[in-house]
């Protein structure tokens, strides 16, 4: 396990810090940026770069339930995307 972590640090995929005498490993970018990048890669690889297909797959699931706030936010984002 240590050798894998060492390789990830060497490749810049993780950052190693000493905290209270223990090694702690973190992402080299903020978590939000890492999530966004991972999601874009996922959409590119599994949905042929189609954001609409990815959204339809998520929202079309029978168990998907959105709060009113989430639905409003998605509606605003869809309207903004239409204007681009």
GROMACS .gro file of C-alpha atoms in nm:
model
   84
    1UNK     CA    1   0.000   0.000   0.000
    2UNK     CA    2   0.279   0.242   0.086
    3UNK     CA    3   0.443   0.191  -0.253
    4UNK     CA    4   0.118   0.275  -0.432
    5UNK     CA    5   0.077   0.592  -0.225
    6UNK     CA    6   0.441   0.685  -0.292
    7UNK     CA    7   0.387   0.645  -0.668
    8UNK     CA    8   0.072   0.857  -0.657
    9UNK     CA    9   0.264   1.129  -0.471
   10UNK     CA   10   0.548   1.112  -0.726
   11UNK     CA   11   0.300   1.148  -1.012
   12UNK     CA   12   0.137   1.447  -0.846
   13UNK     CA   13  -0.194   1.270  -0.794
   14UNK     CA   14  -0.170   1.296  -0.415
   15UNK     CA   15  -0.001   1.532  -0.170
   16UNK     CA   16   0.162   1.392   0.144
   17UNK     CA   17   0.158   1.592   0.467
   18UNK     CA   18   0.272   1.516   0.821
   19UNK     CA   19  -0.010   1.570   1.071
   20UNK     CA   20   0.056   1.491   1.437
   21UNK     CA   21   0.342   1.263   1.335
   22UNK     CA   22   0.132   1.068   1.086
   23UNK     CA   23   0.131   1.078   0.709
   24UNK     CA   24  -0.187   1.220   0.561
   25UNK     CA   25  -0.262   1.201   0.191
   26UNK     CA   26  -0.483   1.454   0.015
   27UNK     CA   27  -0.582   1.547  -0.336
   28UNK     CA   28  -0.359   1.817  -0.489
   29UNK     CA   29  -0.667   2.013  -0.597
   30UNK     CA   30  -0.979   2.118  -0.404
   31UNK     CA   31  -1.239   1.844  -0.371
   32UNK     CA   32  -1.496   2.034  -0.578
   33UNK     CA   33  -1.251   2.062  -0.869
   34UNK     CA   34  -1.166   1.691  -0.844
   35UNK     CA   35  -1.536   1.600  -0.847
   36UNK     CA   36  -1.600   1.816  -1.152
   37UNK     CA   37  -1.307   1.670  -1.342
   38UNK     CA   38  -1.405   1.313  -1.252
   39UNK     CA   39  -1.764   1.374  -1.360
   40UNK     CA   40  -1.654   1.522  -1.694
   41UNK     CA   41  -1.432   1.218  -1.755
   42UNK     CA   42  -1.719   0.986  -1.661
   43UNK     CA   43  -1.959   1.159  -1.902
   44UNK     CA   44  -1.695   1.152  -2.175
   45UNK     CA   45  -1.620   0.781  -2.131
   46UNK     CA   46  -1.963   0.636  -2.056
   47UNK     CA   47  -2.202   0.873  -2.234
   48UNK     CA   48  -1.999   0.968  -2.545
   49UNK     CA   49  -1.954   1.317  -2.399
   50UNK     CA   50  -2.332   1.374  -2.392
   51UNK     CA   51  -2.433   1.566  -2.081
   52UNK     CA   52  -2.798   1.522  -2.180
   53UNK     CA   53  -2.767   1.141  -2.194
   54UNK     CA   54  -2.598   1.137  -1.852
   55UNK     CA   55  -2.865   1.361  -1.701
   56UNK     CA   56  -3.145   1.154  -1.856
   57UNK     CA   57  -2.991   0.835  -1.717
   58UNK     CA   58  -2.983   0.984  -1.368
   59UNK     CA   59  -3.318   1.161  -1.374
   60UNK     CA   60  -3.499   0.885  -1.560
   61UNK     CA   61  -3.442   0.637  -1.279
   62UNK     CA   62  -3.768   0.560  -1.099
   63UNK     CA   63  -3.620   0.617  -0.753
   64UNK     CA   64  -3.483   0.963  -0.836
   65UNK     CA   65  -3.649   1.228  -0.623
   66UNK     CA   66  -3.552   1.595  -0.633
   67UNK     CA   67  -3.634   1.862  -0.380
   68UNK     CA   68  -3.808   2.171  -0.512
   69UNK     CA   69  -3.482   2.361  -0.470
   70UNK     CA   70  -3.284   2.101  -0.671
   71UNK     CA   71  -3.548   2.101  -0.947
   72UNK     CA   72  -3.541   2.482  -0.964
   73UNK     CA   73  -3.161   2.483  -0.978
   74UNK     CA   74  -3.159   2.228  -1.259
   75UNK     CA   75  -3.420   2.427  -1.450
   76UNK     CA   76  -3.205   2.740  -1.424
   77UNK     CA   77  -2.896   2.554  -1.544
   78UNK     CA   78  -3.087   2.407  -1.839
   79UNK     CA   79  -3.209   2.753  -1.940
   80UNK     CA   80  -2.854   2.891  -1.917
   81UNK     CA   81  -2.722   2.603  -2.129
   82UNK     CA   82  -2.987   2.670  -2.395
   83UNK     CA   83  -2.869   3.030  -2.426
   84UNK     CA   84  -2.507   2.934  -2.487
   0.00000   0.00000   0.00000
